[in-house]
């Protein structure tokens, strides 16, 4: 039995108790009980599946539309308040709990009450007849579905001691019931329609409404609820999050008007809003672009939320707009980019308002010519007409002098003639960059959605286009260093993992890709190349194995920092120290070479654990040795071509792998 039936029976039982003991007030009209709405906790419980087996008595009852958990124990009679009939219908735009279950209508309460009245009357009629055998106890109150009792079960004329008859139900709620049922039917019909292909979002939406028995959440009485209006408003501000608000426009809202929408229109608007909310949550959490389409060596965290959980969370929230906003990343740099995006857009809007008038295109103008554009040109250059001038469309000497001054200011040939070049300069027609700062910010905000939500209070972050690594400990950046990253044809992979140990005096086991692409061609012309370079060559299962022993010539230098991963990349020292002098440092085969590796080691291994820079240096030249970190650190290798520095300035970097351009193209932001 559903929690709604439990609550309804509790109300009816309370009504019966009150009526059976109210003999002193028989002449007073019966009171109607206003049942408080379900709380968020009760609504949440109602969405959970039933885990306990149903009671044996439930076998006689029709199966509910969807299994629901038993609601928390609730004293409805104690929290209900007596209201004189008829109860006033609340205004259609009155705020209501976003998680509120469908209200109990008067017909349901009257039917349950009549059923209990009949039992009370029958029990009183048998009072004073002890000689008769005791009747079998009545069936449990909650063992059968709530339905109007058969006419034979209700006495036509109740005994004098019985409770007064129930007054007629208010007309307004009874009239609203068919409309609500029609909306439910329209919702159910739309959700039951077959789909051409599987759709996870649509399936989640259908499960959500099935658990609600197809009751709408954000449409009530043909209009949006207060929560619905708040959510529509938040979707309309999606541009501020680096998303496209047009993608979350809710279809069908215009048909609602101020109320009185058809059930079909109300159902369409309800489902349109649900679909928009699910789409926004998905895009805000995981992004709109598939990382695998940007680069095959990009591994992104999948934050896509379950569609049904999105709707449940919003339905029971006191502030659903804030819950919806929470699907966006919360890292400080993402929020800094969001603020910078708003700042640039505000500046663009102010500039557009202050923009001087544009001079329309047309033929070249010289002194003495008459043209309708002359008045606009005077306004643009701030040239007033001379006293006594009749024709303002004449290109005169005064205006030509103003044009010459403008030409000199813009380093154009000062002829006083309005040439095409001068006209273009007047109208500010400069070639726009292929990527605007605003679009660059949006593309980088998109890539922030690919990172783990929690980077870790202590972490190592490599920003490949910046050629830098930063170590953060307990929320504070404690070390920053230059790095060398992969070449464009052997890019450094973009992923996250955990640094577990350090290797001193490492050997280098050369990857097969380097052996195949670089060493074998050299060996074809110089068979002793690897031996001269100090490599050890062996064969295993007809495959060449190349290893470079520890030493000064080792490509990994004297230390490497390990976070085992499927790409076999790591951070390490290098014997090619001169590369750090270059501004652009994309030289490696994919691994990340660290400048000042011993200081870096002190930070990640922990000076508090005895691993000072000096101690690490003293280990150089010894045996190969693994040292496990007492404090393992998350490592994030990221790709950001735009960020906000400590002074609040936007910094833009070269797109060395072309990933930023691919994201822009996928978002439709390339000019």
PDB file of N, CA and C in Angstrom, residues 309 429 455 460 601:
ATOM      1  N   UNK A 309      17.606  10.788 -10.270  1.00  0.00           N
ATOM      2  CA  UNK A 309      18.122  11.409  -9.061  1.00  0.00           C
ATOM      3  C   UNK A 309      18.121  12.928  -9.165  1.00  0.00           C
ATOM      4  N   UNK A 429      36.365  48.836 -38.155  1.00  0.00           N
ATOM      5  CA  UNK A 429      36.365  47.542 -38.820  1.00  0.00           C
ATOM      6  C   UNK A 429      37.782  46.970 -38.836  1.00  0.00           C
ATOM      7  N   UNK A 455      39.769  17.910  -6.323  1.00  0.00           N
ATOM      8  CA  UNK A 455      41.156  17.763  -6.737  1.00  0.00           C
ATOM      9  C   UNK A 455      42.046  17.320  -5.593  1.00  0.00           C
ATOM     10  N   UNK A 460      49.105  17.555  -6.968  1.00  0.00           N
ATOM     11  CA  UNK A 460      50.081  17.996  -7.966  1.00  0.00           C
ATOM     12  C   UNK A 460      49.312  18.260  -9.250  1.00  0.00           C
ATOM     13  N   UNK A 601      61.118  16.897  -4.954  1.00  0.00           N
ATOM     14  CA  UNK A 601      61.095  15.675  -4.146  1.00  0.00           C
ATOM     15  C   UNK A 601      60.901  15.998  -2.667  1.00  0.00           C
TER      16      UNK A 601
END
